[in-house]
C-alpha cells in the first residue's frame, strides 16, 4: 500500500525540523535568560555546564529553525543532548520515563537523524545551495 504522504516527505521534514527546533530553543532561553520560569525561577550562569547548554540551545535552536548549517549544528546538538542525558538523567535510573530523560533522548536522536537527513527544502541551506 502506497503512503499518500510520501511525496511530501521533504516538506514534512522541514516542518518537523522547524517545530522541534522551536520547542528545543525554548529550553535554551529558559536557562540562559530565566524566561518561561527559568531554572528554579532564575537564569543560569553561562560559566556552568547548564549555562553552556543553555547557550548552545539558544544559538543552535534558531539555526535549526532557519535550516542554516543544519547538518553540523544538528550533530553538535545531538551530542549535547547525549551528554545531558548521561550526566543528568541516567544516574537516576535506567528507564528514561522514570529518570525524566525521555525528552533528552528524543532530541538526541531527532538531531542525529537531521544531521544525516538534512534540513529539507524549506531552509537557508537549500536557498544557499548547501546539501539538504
JSON list of C-alpha atoms in Angstrom, two decimals, residues 30-128:
[
{"chain": "A", "resi": 30, "resn": "UNK", "atom": "CA", "xyz": [14.75, 29.31, 29.87]},
{"chain": "A", "resi": 31, "resn": "UNK", "atom": "CA", "xyz": [18.27, 28.51, 31.07]},
{"chain": "A", "resi": 32, "resn": "UNK", "atom": "CA", "xyz": [20.12, 31.48, 29.61]},
{"chain": "A", "resi": 33, "resn": "UNK", "atom": "CA", "xyz": [17.66, 34.31, 30.27]},
{"chain": "A", "resi": 34, "resn": "UNK", "atom": "CA", "xyz": [15.44, 32.87, 33.01]},
{"chain": "A", "resi": 35, "resn": "UNK", "atom": "CA", "xyz": [12.37, 33.24, 30.80]},
{"chain": "A", "resi": 36, "resn": "UNK", "atom": "CA", "xyz": [9.41, 30.88, 30.98]},
{"chain": "A", "resi": 37, "resn": "UNK", "atom": "CA", "xyz": [10.02, 30.23, 34.65]},
{"chain": "A", "resi": 38, "resn": "UNK", "atom": "CA", "xyz": [13.79, 29.85, 34.35]},
{"chain": "A", "resi": 39, "resn": "UNK", "atom": "CA", "xyz": [15.59, 27.17, 36.28]},
{"chain": "A", "resi": 40, "resn": "UNK", "atom": "CA", "xyz": [14.33, 27.50, 39.81]},
{"chain": "A", "resi": 41, "resn": "UNK", "atom": "CA", "xyz": [12.91, 30.87, 38.80]},
{"chain": "A", "resi": 42, "resn": "UNK", "atom": "CA", "xyz": [16.28, 32.27, 37.63]},
{"chain": "A", "resi": 43, "resn": "UNK", "atom": "CA", "xyz": [18.74, 32.24, 34.77]},
{"chain": "A", "resi": 44, "resn": "UNK", "atom": "CA", "xyz": [21.80, 30.02, 34.96]},
{"chain": "A", "resi": 45, "resn": "UNK", "atom": "CA", "xyz": [25.36, 31.46, 34.86]},
{"chain": "A", "resi": 46, "resn": "UNK", "atom": "CA", "xyz": [26.98, 30.82, 31.47]},
{"chain": "A", "resi": 47, "resn": "UNK", "atom": "CA", "xyz": [30.20, 29.65, 33.13]},
{"chain": "A", "resi": 48, "resn": "UNK", "atom": "CA", "xyz": [28.42, 26.49, 34.36]},
{"chain": "A", "resi": 49, "resn": "UNK", "atom": "CA", "xyz": [27.74, 23.34, 32.37]},
{"chain": "A", "resi": 50, "resn": "UNK", "atom": "CA", "xyz": [23.99, 24.03, 32.46]},
{"chain": "A", "resi": 51, "resn": "UNK", "atom": "CA", "xyz": [24.65, 27.61, 31.35]},
{"chain": "A", "resi": 52, "resn": "UNK", "atom": "CA", "xyz": [26.76, 26.42, 28.42]},
{"chain": "A", "resi": 53, "resn": "UNK", "atom": "CA", "xyz": [23.96, 24.03, 27.49]},
{"chain": "A", "resi": 54, "resn": "UNK", "atom": "CA", "xyz": [21.58, 27.00, 27.51]},
{"chain": "A", "resi": 55, "resn": "UNK", "atom": "CA", "xyz": [23.92, 28.96, 25.26]},
{"chain": "A", "resi": 56, "resn": "UNK", "atom": "CA", "xyz": [24.26, 26.04, 22.82]},
{"chain": "A", "resi": 57, "resn": "UNK", "atom": "CA", "xyz": [20.47, 25.58, 22.76]},
{"chain": "A", "resi": 58, "resn": "UNK", "atom": "CA", "xyz": [19.78, 29.30, 22.36]},
{"chain": "A", "resi": 59, "resn": "UNK", "atom": "CA", "xyz": [22.13, 29.57, 19.37]},
{"chain": "A", "resi": 60, "resn": "UNK", "atom": "CA", "xyz": [21.58, 26.12, 17.88]},
{"chain": "A", "resi": 61, "resn": "UNK", "atom": "CA", "xyz": [17.79, 26.14, 18.06]},
{"chain": "A", "resi": 62, "resn": "UNK", "atom": "CA", "xyz": [17.32, 29.20, 15.81]},
{"chain": "A", "resi": 63, "resn": "UNK", "atom": "CA", "xyz": [19.98, 27.92, 13.38]},
{"chain": "A", "resi": 64, "resn": "UNK", "atom": "CA", "xyz": [18.00, 24.69, 13.04]},
{"chain": "A", "resi": 65, "resn": "UNK", "atom": "CA", "xyz": [14.72, 26.63, 12.70]},
{"chain": "A", "resi": 66, "resn": "UNK", "atom": "CA", "xyz": [16.26, 28.60, 9.83]},
{"chain": "A", "resi": 67, "resn": "UNK", "atom": "CA", "xyz": [17.83, 25.49, 8.38]},
{"chain": "A", "resi": 68, "resn": "UNK", "atom": "CA", "xyz": [21.28, 27.10, 8.37]},
{"chain": "A", "resi": 69, "resn": "UNK", "atom": "CA", "xyz": [24.30, 24.80, 8.80]},
{"chain": "A", "resi": 70, "resn": "UNK", "atom": "CA", "xyz": [21.74, 22.15, 9.71]},
{"chain": "A", "resi": 71, "resn": "UNK", "atom": "CA", "xyz": [23.91, 19.03, 9.48]},
{"chain": "A", "resi": 72, "resn": "UNK", "atom": "CA", "xyz": [26.84, 20.16, 11.66]},
{"chain": "A", "resi": 73, "resn": "UNK", "atom": "CA", "xyz": [24.64, 22.08, 14.12]},
{"chain": "A", "resi": 74, "resn": "UNK", "atom": "CA", "xyz": [22.26, 19.12, 14.49]},
{"chain": "A", "resi": 75, "resn": "UNK", "atom": "CA", "xyz": [25.25, 16.85, 15.14]},
{"chain": "A", "resi": 76, "resn": "UNK", "atom": "CA", "xyz": [26.51, 19.16, 17.91]},
{"chain": "A", "resi": 77, "resn": "UNK", "atom": "CA", "xyz": [23.02, 19.40, 19.44]},
{"chain": "A", "resi": 78, "resn": "UNK", "atom": "CA", "xyz": [22.67, 15.61, 19.33]},
{"chain": "A", "resi": 79, "resn": "UNK", "atom": "CA", "xyz": [25.91, 15.31, 21.27]},
{"chain": "A", "resi": 80, "resn": "UNK", "atom": "CA", "xyz": [24.81, 17.95, 23.74]},
{"chain": "A", "resi": 81, "resn": "UNK", "atom": "CA", "xyz": [21.62, 16.02, 24.43]},
{"chain": "A", "resi": 82, "resn": "UNK", "atom": "CA", "xyz": [23.53, 12.73, 24.81]},
{"chain": "A", "resi": 83, "resn": "UNK", "atom": "CA", "xyz": [25.87, 14.35, 27.34]},
{"chain": "A", "resi": 84, "resn": "UNK", "atom": "CA", "xyz": [22.92, 15.94, 29.15]},
{"chain": "A", "resi": 85, "resn": "UNK", "atom": "CA", "xyz": [21.13, 12.61, 29.32]},
{"chain": "A", "resi": 86, "resn": "UNK", "atom": "CA", "xyz": [24.08, 10.62, 30.65]},
{"chain": "A", "resi": 87, "resn": "UNK", "atom": "CA", "xyz": [25.19, 13.30, 33.14]},
{"chain": "A", "resi": 88, "resn": "UNK", "atom": "CA", "xyz": [21.79, 14.28, 34.48]},
{"chain": "A", "resi": 89, "resn": "UNK", "atom": "CA", "xyz": [19.18, 11.59, 33.83]},
{"chain": "A", "resi": 90, "resn": "UNK", "atom": "CA", "xyz": [20.89, 8.20, 33.54]},
{"chain": "A", "resi": 91, "resn": "UNK", "atom": "CA", "xyz": [22.30, 8.32, 37.10]},
{"chain": "A", "resi": 92, "resn": "UNK", "atom": "CA", "xyz": [18.68, 8.47, 38.34]},
{"chain": "A", "resi": 93, "resn": "UNK", "atom": "CA", "xyz": [17.85, 5.08, 36.82]},
{"chain": "A", "resi": 94, "resn": "UNK", "atom": "CA", "xyz": [17.71, 3.10, 33.59]},
{"chain": "A", "resi": 95, "resn": "UNK", "atom": "CA", "xyz": [14.27, 3.97, 32.19]},
{"chain": "A", "resi": 96, "resn": "UNK", "atom": "CA", "xyz": [14.02, 7.43, 30.54]},
{"chain": "A", "resi": 97, "resn": "UNK", "atom": "CA", "xyz": [10.37, 7.77, 31.53]},
{"chain": "A", "resi": 98, "resn": "UNK", "atom": "CA", "xyz": [11.29, 7.27, 35.19]},
{"chain": "A", "resi": 99, "resn": "UNK", "atom": "CA", "xyz": [14.52, 9.31, 35.22]},
{"chain": "A", "resi": 100, "resn": "UNK", "atom": "CA", "xyz": [12.98, 12.30, 33.42]},
{"chain": "A", "resi": 101, "resn": "UNK", "atom": "CA", "xyz": [15.18, 11.92, 30.35]},
{"chain": "A", "resi": 102, "resn": "UNK", "atom": "CA", "xyz": [12.68, 10.96, 27.64]},
{"chain": "A", "resi": 103, "resn": "UNK", "atom": "CA", "xyz": [12.82, 14.42, 26.04]},
{"chain": "A", "resi": 104, "resn": "UNK", "atom": "CA", "xyz": [16.62, 14.42, 26.05]},
{"chain": "A", "resi": 105, "resn": "UNK", "atom": "CA", "xyz": [16.63, 11.01, 24.35]},
{"chain": "A", "resi": 106, "resn": "UNK", "atom": "CA", "xyz": [14.09, 12.19, 21.79]},
{"chain": "A", "resi": 107, "resn": "UNK", "atom": "CA", "xyz": [16.04, 15.37, 20.94]},
{"chain": "A", "resi": 108, "resn": "UNK", "atom": "CA", "xyz": [19.32, 13.44, 20.80]},
{"chain": "A", "resi": 109, "resn": "UNK", "atom": "CA", "xyz": [18.06, 11.01, 18.19]},
{"chain": "A", "resi": 110, "resn": "UNK", "atom": "CA", "xyz": [15.98, 13.60, 16.31]},
{"chain": "A", "resi": 111, "resn": "UNK", "atom": "CA", "xyz": [19.06, 15.79, 15.88]},
{"chain": "A", "resi": 112, "resn": "UNK", "atom": "CA", "xyz": [21.17, 12.79, 14.93]},
{"chain": "A", "resi": 113, "resn": "UNK", "atom": "CA", "xyz": [18.61, 11.97, 12.23]},
{"chain": "A", "resi": 114, "resn": "UNK", "atom": "CA", "xyz": [18.60, 15.58, 11.00]},
{"chain": "A", "resi": 115, "resn": "UNK", "atom": "CA", "xyz": [22.39, 15.55, 10.79]},
{"chain": "A", "resi": 116, "resn": "UNK", "atom": "CA", "xyz": [22.08, 12.66, 8.33]},
{"chain": "A", "resi": 117, "resn": "UNK", "atom": "CA", "xyz": [18.84, 13.63, 6.54]},
{"chain": "A", "resi": 118, "resn": "UNK", "atom": "CA", "xyz": [19.47, 17.35, 6.17]},
{"chain": "A", "resi": 119, "resn": "UNK", "atom": "CA", "xyz": [17.18, 20.33, 6.54]},
{"chain": "A", "resi": 120, "resn": "UNK", "atom": "CA", "xyz": [14.71, 19.70, 3.76]},
{"chain": "A", "resi": 121, "resn": "UNK", "atom": "CA", "xyz": [13.57, 22.14, 1.10]},
{"chain": "A", "resi": 122, "resn": "UNK", "atom": "CA", "xyz": [12.33, 24.94, 3.37]},
{"chain": "A", "resi": 123, "resn": "UNK", "atom": "CA", "xyz": [15.74, 26.03, 4.63]},
{"chain": "A", "resi": 124, "resn": "UNK", "atom": "CA", "xyz": [18.50, 28.55, 4.19]},
{"chain": "A", "resi": 125, "resn": "UNK", "atom": "CA", "xyz": [20.83, 25.63, 3.45]},
{"chain": "A", "resi": 126, "resn": "UNK", "atom": "CA", "xyz": [18.73, 24.86, 0.37]},
{"chain": "A", "resi": 127, "resn": "UNK", "atom": "CA", "xyz": [18.46, 28.52, -0.60]},
{"chain": "A", "resi": 128, "resn": "UNK", "atom": "CA", "xyz": [22.25, 28.92, -0.35]}
]
